[in-house]
Coordinates of C-alpha atoms in Angstrom, one line a residue:
X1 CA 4.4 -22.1 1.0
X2 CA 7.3 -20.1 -0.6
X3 CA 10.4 -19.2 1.0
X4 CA 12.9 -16.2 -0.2
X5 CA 16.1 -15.6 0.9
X6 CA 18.2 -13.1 0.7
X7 CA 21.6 -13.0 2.2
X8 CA 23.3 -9.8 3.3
X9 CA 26.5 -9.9 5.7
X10 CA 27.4 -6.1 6.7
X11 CA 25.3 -7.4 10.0
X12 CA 24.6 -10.0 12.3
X13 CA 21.1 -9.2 12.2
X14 CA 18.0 -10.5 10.3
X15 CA 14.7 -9.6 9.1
X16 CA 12.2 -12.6 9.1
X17 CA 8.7 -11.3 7.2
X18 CA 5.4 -13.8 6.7
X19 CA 3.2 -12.2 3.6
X20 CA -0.2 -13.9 3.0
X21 CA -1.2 -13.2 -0.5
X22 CA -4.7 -11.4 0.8
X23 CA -5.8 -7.8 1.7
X24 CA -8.8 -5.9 2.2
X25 CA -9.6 -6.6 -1.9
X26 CA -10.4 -9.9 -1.0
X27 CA -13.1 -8.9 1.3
X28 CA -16.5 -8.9 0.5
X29 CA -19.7 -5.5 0.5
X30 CA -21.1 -5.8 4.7
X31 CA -17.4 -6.9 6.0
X32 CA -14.9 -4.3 5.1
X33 CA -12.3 -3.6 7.4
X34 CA -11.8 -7.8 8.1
X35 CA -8.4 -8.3 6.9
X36 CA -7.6 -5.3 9.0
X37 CA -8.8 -6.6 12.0
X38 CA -7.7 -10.0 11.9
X39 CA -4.0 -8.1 11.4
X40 CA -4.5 -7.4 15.2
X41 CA -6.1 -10.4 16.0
X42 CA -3.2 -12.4 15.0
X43 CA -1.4 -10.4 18.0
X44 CA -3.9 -12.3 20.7
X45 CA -2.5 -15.4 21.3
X46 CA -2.4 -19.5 20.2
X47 CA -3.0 -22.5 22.5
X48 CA 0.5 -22.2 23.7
X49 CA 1.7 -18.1 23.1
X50 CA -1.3 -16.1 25.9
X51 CA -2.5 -13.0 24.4
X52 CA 0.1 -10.3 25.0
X53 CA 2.7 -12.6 24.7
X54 CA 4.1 -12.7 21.0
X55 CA 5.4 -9.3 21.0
X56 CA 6.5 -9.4 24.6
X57 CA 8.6 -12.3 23.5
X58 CA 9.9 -10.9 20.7
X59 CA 11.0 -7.8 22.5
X60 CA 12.8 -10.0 25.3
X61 CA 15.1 -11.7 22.2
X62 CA 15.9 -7.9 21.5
X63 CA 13.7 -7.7 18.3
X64 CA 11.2 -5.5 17.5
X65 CA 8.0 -6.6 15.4
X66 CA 4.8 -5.5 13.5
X67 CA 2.8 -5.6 11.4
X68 CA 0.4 -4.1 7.9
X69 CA -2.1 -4.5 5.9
X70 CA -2.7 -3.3 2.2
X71 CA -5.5 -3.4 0.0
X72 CA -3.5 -6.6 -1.9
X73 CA -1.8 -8.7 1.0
X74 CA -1.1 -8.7 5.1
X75 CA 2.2 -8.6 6.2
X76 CA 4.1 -9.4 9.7
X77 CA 7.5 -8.7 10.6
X78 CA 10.4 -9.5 13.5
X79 CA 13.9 -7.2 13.2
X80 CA 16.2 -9.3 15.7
X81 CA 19.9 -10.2 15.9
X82 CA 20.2 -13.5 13.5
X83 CA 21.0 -15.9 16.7
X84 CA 17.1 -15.6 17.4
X85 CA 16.2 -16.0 13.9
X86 CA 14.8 -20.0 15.1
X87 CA 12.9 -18.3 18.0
X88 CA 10.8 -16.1 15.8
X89 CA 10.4 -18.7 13.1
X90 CA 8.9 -20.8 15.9
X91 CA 6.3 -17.8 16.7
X92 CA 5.6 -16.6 13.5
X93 CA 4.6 -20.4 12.3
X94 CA 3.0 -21.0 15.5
X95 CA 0.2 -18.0 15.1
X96 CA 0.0 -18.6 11.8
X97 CA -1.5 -21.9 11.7
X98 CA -2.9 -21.7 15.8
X99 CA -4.4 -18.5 15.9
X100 CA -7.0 -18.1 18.5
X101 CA -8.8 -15.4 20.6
X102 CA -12.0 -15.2 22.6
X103 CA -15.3 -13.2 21.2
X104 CA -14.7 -10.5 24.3
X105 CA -11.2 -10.2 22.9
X106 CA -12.0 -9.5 19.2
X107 CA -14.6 -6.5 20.8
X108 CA -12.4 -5.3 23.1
X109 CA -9.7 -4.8 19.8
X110 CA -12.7 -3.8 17.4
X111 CA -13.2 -0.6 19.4
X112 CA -9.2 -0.1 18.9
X113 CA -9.1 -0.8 15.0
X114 CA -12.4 1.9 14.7
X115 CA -10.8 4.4 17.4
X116 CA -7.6 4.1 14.9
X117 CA -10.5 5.1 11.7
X118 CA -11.4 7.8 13.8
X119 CA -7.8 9.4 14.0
X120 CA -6.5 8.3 11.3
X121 CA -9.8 8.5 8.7
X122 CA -12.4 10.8 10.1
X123 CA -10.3 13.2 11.9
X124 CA -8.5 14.0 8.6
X125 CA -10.2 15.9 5.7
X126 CA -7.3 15.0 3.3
X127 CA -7.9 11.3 4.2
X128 CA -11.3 11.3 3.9
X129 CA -11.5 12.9 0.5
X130 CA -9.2 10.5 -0.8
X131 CA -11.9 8.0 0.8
X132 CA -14.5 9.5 -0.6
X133 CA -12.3 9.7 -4.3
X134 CA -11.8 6.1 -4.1
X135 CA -15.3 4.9 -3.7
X136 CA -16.6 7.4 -6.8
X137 CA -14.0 6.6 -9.0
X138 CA -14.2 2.8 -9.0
X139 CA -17.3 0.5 -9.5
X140 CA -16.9 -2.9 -9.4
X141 CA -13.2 -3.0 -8.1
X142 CA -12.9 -3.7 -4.4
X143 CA -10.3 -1.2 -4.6
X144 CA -14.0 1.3 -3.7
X145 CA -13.3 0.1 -0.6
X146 CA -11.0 1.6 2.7
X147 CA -8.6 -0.8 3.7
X148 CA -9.8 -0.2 7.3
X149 CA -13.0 -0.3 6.4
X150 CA -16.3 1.5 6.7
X151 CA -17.6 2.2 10.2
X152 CA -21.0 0.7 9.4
X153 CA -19.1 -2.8 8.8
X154 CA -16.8 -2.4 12.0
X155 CA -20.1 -2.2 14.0
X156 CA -21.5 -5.2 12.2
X157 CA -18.6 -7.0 12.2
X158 CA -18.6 -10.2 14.2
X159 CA -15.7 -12.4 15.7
X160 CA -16.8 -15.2 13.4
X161 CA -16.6 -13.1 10.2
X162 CA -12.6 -12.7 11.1
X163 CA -12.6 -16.8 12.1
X164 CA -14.0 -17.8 8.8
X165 CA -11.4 -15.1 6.7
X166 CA -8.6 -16.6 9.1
X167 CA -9.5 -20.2 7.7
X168 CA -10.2 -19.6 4.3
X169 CA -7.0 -17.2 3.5
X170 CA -4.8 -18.3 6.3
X171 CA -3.1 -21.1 4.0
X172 CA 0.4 -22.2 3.4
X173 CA 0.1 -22.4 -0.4
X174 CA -1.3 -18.3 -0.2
X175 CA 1.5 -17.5 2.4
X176 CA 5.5 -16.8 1.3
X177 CA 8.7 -16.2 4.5
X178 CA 10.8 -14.0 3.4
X179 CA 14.4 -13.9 5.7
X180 CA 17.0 -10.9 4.7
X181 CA 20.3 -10.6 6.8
X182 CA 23.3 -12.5 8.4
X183 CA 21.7 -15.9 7.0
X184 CA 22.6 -18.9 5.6
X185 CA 20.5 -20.5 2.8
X186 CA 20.4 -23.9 3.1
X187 CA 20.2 -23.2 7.1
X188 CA 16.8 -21.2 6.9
X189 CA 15.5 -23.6 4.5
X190 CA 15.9 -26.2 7.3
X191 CA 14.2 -23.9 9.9
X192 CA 11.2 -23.4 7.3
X193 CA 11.2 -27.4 6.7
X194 CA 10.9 -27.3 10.4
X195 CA 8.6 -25.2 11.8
X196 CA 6.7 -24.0 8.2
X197 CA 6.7 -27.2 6.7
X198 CA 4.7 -29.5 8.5
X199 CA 1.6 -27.1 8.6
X200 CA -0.9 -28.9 6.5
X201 CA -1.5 -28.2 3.1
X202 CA -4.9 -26.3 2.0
X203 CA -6.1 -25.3 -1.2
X204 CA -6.5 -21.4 -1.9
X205 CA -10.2 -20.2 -2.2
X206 CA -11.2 -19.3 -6.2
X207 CA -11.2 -15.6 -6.8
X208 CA -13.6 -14.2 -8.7
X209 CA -12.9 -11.4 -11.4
X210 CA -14.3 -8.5 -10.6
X211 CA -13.1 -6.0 -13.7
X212 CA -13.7 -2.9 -13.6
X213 CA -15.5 -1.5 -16.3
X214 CA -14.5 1.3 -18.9
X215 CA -15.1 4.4 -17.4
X216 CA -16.8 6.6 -20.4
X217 CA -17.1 10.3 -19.2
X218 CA -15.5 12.1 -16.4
X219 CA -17.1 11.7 -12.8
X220 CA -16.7 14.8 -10.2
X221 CA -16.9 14.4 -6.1
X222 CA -17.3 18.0 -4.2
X223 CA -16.2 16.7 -0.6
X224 CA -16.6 19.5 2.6
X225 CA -15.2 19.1 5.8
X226 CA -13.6 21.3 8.3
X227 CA -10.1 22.3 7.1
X228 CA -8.2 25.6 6.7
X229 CA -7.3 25.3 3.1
X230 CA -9.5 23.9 -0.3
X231 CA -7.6 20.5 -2.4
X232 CA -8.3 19.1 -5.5
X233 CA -7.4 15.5 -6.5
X234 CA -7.1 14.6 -10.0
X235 CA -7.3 10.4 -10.5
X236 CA -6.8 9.0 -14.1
X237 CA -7.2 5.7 -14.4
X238 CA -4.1 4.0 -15.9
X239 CA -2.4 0.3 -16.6
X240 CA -0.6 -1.4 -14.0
X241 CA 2.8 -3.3 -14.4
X242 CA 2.1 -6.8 -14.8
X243 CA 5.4 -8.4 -16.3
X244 CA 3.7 -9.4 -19.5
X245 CA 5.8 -9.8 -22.3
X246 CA 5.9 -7.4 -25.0
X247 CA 2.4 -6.0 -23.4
X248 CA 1.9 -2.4 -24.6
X249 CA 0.2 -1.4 -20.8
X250 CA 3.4 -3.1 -18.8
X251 CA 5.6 -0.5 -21.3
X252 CA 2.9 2.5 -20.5
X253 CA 3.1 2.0 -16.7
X254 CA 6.6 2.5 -16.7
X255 CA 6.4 5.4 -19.3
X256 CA 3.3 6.7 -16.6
X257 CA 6.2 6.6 -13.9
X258 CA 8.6 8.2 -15.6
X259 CA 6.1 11.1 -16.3
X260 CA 5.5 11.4 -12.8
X261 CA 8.9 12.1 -11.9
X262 CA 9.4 14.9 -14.3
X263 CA 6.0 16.6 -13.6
X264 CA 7.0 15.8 -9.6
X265 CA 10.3 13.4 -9.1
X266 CA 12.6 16.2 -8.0
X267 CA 12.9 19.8 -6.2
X268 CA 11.9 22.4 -8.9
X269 CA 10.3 20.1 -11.2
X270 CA 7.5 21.0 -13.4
X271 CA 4.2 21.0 -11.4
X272 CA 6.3 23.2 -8.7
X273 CA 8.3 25.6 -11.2
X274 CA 4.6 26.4 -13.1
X275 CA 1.9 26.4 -10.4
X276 CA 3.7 27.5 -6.7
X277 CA 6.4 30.1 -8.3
X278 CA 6.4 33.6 -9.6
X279 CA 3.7 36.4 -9.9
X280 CA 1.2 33.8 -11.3
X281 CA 1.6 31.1 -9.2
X282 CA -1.8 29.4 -8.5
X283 CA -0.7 26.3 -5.7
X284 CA 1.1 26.1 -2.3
X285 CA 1.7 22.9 -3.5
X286 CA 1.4 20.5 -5.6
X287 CA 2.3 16.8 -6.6
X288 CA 2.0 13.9 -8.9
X289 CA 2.2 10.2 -8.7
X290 CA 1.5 6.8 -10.3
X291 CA 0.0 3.7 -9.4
X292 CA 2.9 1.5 -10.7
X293 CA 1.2 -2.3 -9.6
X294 CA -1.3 -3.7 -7.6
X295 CA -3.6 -6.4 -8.4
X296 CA -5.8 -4.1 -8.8
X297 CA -6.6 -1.1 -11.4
X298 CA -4.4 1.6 -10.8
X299 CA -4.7 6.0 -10.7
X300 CA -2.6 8.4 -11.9
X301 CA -3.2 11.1 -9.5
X302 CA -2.3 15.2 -10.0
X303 CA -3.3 17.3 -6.4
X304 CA -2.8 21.4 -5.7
X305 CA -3.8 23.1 -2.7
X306 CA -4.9 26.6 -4.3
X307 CA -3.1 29.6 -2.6
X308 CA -5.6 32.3 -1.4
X309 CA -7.4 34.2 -3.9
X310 CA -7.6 31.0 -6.2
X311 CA -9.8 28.4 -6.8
X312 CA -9.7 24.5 -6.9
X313 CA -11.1 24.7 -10.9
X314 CA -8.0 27.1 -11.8
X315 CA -5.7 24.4 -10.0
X316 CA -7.0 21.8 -12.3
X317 CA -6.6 23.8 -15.2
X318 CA -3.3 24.4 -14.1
X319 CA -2.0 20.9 -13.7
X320 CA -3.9 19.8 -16.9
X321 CA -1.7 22.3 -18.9
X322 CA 1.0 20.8 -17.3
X323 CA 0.3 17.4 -18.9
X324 CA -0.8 18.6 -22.1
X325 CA 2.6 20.5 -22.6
X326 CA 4.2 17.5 -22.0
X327 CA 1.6 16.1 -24.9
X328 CA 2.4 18.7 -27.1
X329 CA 6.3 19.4 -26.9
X330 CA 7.7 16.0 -25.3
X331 CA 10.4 16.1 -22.4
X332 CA 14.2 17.1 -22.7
X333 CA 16.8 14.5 -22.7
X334 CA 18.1 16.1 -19.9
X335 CA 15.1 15.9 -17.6
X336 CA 14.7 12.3 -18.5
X337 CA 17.9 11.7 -17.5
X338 CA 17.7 13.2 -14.7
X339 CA 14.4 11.8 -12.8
X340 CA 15.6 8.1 -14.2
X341 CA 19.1 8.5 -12.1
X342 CA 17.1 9.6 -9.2
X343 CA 14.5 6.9 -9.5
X344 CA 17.2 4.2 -10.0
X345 CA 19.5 5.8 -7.1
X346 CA 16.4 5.6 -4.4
X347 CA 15.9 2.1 -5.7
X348 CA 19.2 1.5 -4.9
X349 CA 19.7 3.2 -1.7
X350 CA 16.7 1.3 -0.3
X351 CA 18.7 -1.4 -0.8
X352 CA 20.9 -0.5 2.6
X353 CA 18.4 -1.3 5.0
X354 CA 18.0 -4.9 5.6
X355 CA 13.9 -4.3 6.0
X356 CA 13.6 -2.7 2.7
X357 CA 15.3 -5.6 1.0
X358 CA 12.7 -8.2 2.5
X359 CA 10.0 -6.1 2.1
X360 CA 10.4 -5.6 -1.5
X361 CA 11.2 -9.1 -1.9
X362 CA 7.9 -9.8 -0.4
X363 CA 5.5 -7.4 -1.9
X364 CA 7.0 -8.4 -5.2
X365 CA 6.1 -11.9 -4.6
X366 CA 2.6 -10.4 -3.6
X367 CA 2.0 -9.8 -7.0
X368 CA 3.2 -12.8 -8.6
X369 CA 6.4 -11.4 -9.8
X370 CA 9.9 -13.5 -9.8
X371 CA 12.6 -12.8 -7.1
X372 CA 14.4 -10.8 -9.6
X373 CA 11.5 -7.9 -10.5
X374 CA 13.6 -5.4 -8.7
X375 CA 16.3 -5.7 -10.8
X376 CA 14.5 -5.9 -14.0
X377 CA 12.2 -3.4 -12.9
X378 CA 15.5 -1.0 -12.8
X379 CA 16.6 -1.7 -16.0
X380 CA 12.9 -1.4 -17.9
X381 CA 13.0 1.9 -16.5
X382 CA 16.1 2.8 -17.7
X383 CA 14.9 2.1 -21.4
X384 CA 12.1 4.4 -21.5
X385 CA 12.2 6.8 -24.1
X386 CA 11.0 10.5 -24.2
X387 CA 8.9 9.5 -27.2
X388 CA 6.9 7.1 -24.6
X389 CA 6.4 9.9 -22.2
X390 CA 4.6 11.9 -24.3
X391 CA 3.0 9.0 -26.0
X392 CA 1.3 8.2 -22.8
X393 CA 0.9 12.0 -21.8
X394 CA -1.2 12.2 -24.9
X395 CA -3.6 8.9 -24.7
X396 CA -4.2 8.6 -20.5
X397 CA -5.6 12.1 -19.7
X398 CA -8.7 12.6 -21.4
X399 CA -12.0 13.0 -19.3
X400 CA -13.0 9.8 -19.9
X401 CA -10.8 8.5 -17.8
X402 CA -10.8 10.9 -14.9
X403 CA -12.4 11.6 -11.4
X404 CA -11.8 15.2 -9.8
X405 CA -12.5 15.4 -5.8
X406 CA -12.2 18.9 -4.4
X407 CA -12.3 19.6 -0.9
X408 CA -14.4 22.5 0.0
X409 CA -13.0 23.9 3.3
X410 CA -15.9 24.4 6.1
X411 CA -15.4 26.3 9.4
X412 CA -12.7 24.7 12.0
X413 CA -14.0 24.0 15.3
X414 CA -11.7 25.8 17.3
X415 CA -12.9 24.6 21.0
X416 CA -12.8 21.0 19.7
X417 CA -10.2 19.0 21.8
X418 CA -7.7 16.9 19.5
X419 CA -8.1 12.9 19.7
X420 CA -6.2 11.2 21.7
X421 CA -6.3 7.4 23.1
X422 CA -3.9 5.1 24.7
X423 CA -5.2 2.0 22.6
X424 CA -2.1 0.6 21.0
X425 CA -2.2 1.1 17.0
X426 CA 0.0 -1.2 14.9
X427 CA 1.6 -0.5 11.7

């Protein structure tokens, strides 16, 4: 097991995080949604902590906790004055390797994790067209897959399919404590020794590749549901940030980033200036954004809601002209200047809270990088050049690489009653 930590003094306070190197990519076709669920499960109780209990407790030491899972690793958290760091340390290690929970009570929170698809997924075109995106633009990448999973696996899904993911993935040596705050060092390290340390050691189950293959020709997904206004979703796939040195696709993920930021980094950028101002404006708004990492492949996506009176094919066009002005005539010196001081100031700022710090420390970790990525990260971007923008503008947005989803509005149900549940939903 790993341990970061990462001192900070402005406040007696600490952030104590447990990451377990597995998400809902790890899963396998008939059990989506399991990494998800056993997120909550791991909120119902060990041998010694009743269900219920863990986050009562946690509230009594005047913390607050929860908890998330992404489609490359499951996190948990506690917030709580540093004098109780010990106490949650003890209950984080203790669920960790004890967790346990009766079949009734893996049903009784199965109907709670597909109530939260409901409101979250189904009750929201926008959410189910980027759904529906994911699953037609990748093949063989368990990226296809929602995080919470398809309802058809949530009915299927049995408490021993979460028992058997628990065991296999549950492991010290895939599992890393990140502490942030009022600490010492060599203090925490002797509270992981203690109650982190003696959980026995396992070996991490094999992964097998599963590569996606090279997309050749462009894919298109027309997607209705009831909404008031049509979307379209442009997805390029693109490289991801891997950390490899002198790799050509690390140094085109960061160029990619960049490019984001001047189509879409600032008020008045590109994308807004061209599509949702003037006498020809074609968008109520637009936006654009890059898959930086991920141990998985990664998208490059471009979305506009057309305004009324145009359609989702003259948005495309519009944000494709966008890109290919960038391939043609490059970006100023000025504009790269300007979205990289606004990158590196939110990366900095993010910095002040002492959740943000752990939590970058942690996902970092996720993906294999060294407890200094953030700072390199920082200064990598800082050394892309304008000839790389449009280097990248010119060789990543062909149709070969690109899926289009547009949502094709269908009439609102007006006399339909809005969701609503008292079943507690974490993250």
């Amino acid at each position: 097991m790993t341990l970061i930590v990462k001192p900070d003094r402005r406040a007696p306070t600490a952030v104590h995080m447990l990451w377990v190197r597995v998400g809902s990519m790890d899963e396998v076709d008939g059990s989506s949604g399991v990494a998800h669920v056993l997120e909550h499960m791991m909120f119902k109780g060990t041998p010694s902590v009743p269900a219920g209990q863990f986050s009562r407790r946690v509230a009594a030491l005047g913390g607050r906790e929860n908890a998330f899972t992404s489609h490359d690793y499951t996190s948990y958290y506690q917030q709580i004055p540093v004098a109780r760091l010990e106490d949650v340390m003890r209950l984080e290690a203790d669920r960790f390797a004890n967790n346990q929970w009766s079949d009734d009570e893996f049903r009784r929170e199965l109907e709670v994790v597909k109530e939260e698809r409901r409101m979250r997924t189904e009750d929201d075109p926008i959410a189910l067209l980027h759904e529906a995106l994911n699953a037609t633009a990748f093949v063989a990448s368990p990226y296809r897959r929602p995080i919470i999973g398809w309802m058809s696996d949530l009915d299927a899904l049995s408490p021993d399919d979460a028992r058997d993911f628990y065991r296999r993935w549950y492991v010290p040596a895939s599992a890393a404590v990140v502490v942030a705050g009022d600490v010492d060092v060599d203090q925490v390290r002797a509270l992981a020794e203690k109650y982190y340390g003696v959980l026995p050691a396992q070996s991490v189950p094999t992964r097998k590749p599963r590569t996606e293959p090279v997309q050749a020709g462009i894919k298109r997904l027309v997607f209705k549901a009831p909404a008031e206004q049509a979307k379209v979703t442009l997805a390029f796939k693109v490289p991801s940030l891997q950390w490899a040195i002198g790799s050509s696709d690390d140094v085109d993920a960061l160029a990619l980033t960049v490019l984001a930021a001047v189509l879409d980094g600032y008020q008045g950028a590109r994308l807004e200036r061209a599509l949702t101002q003037g006498p020809d404006r074609v968008a109520d708004g637009v936006g654009a954004d890059n898959g930086l990492w991920g141990r998985g492949p990664q998208l490059f996506m471009l979305v506009g809601v057309p305004i009324a009176g145009k359609s989702a094919d003259e948005v495309e066009r519009a944000l494709r002209a966008q890109v290919q002005r960038i391939a043609n005539d490059g970006v100023t010196e000025a504009e790269l200047a300007r979205v990289k001081t606004q990158w590196v100031a939110s990366e900095v700022f993010k910095r002040d809270s002492l959740f943000n710090q752990a939590r970058e420390l942690g996902s970092q970790w996720a993906q294999g990088w060294s407890v200094d990525a953030g700072d390199r990260l920082i200064e990598r971007l800082r050394a892309v050049t304008a000839v790389q923008v449009q280097s990248v503008a010119k060789r990543y947005f062909g149709d070969d690489q690109l899926t289009v989803a547009q949502l094709q509005p269908q009439p609102v149900d007006s006399t339909r009653k809005p969701r609503t549940t008292n079943a507690p939903i974490r993250h």
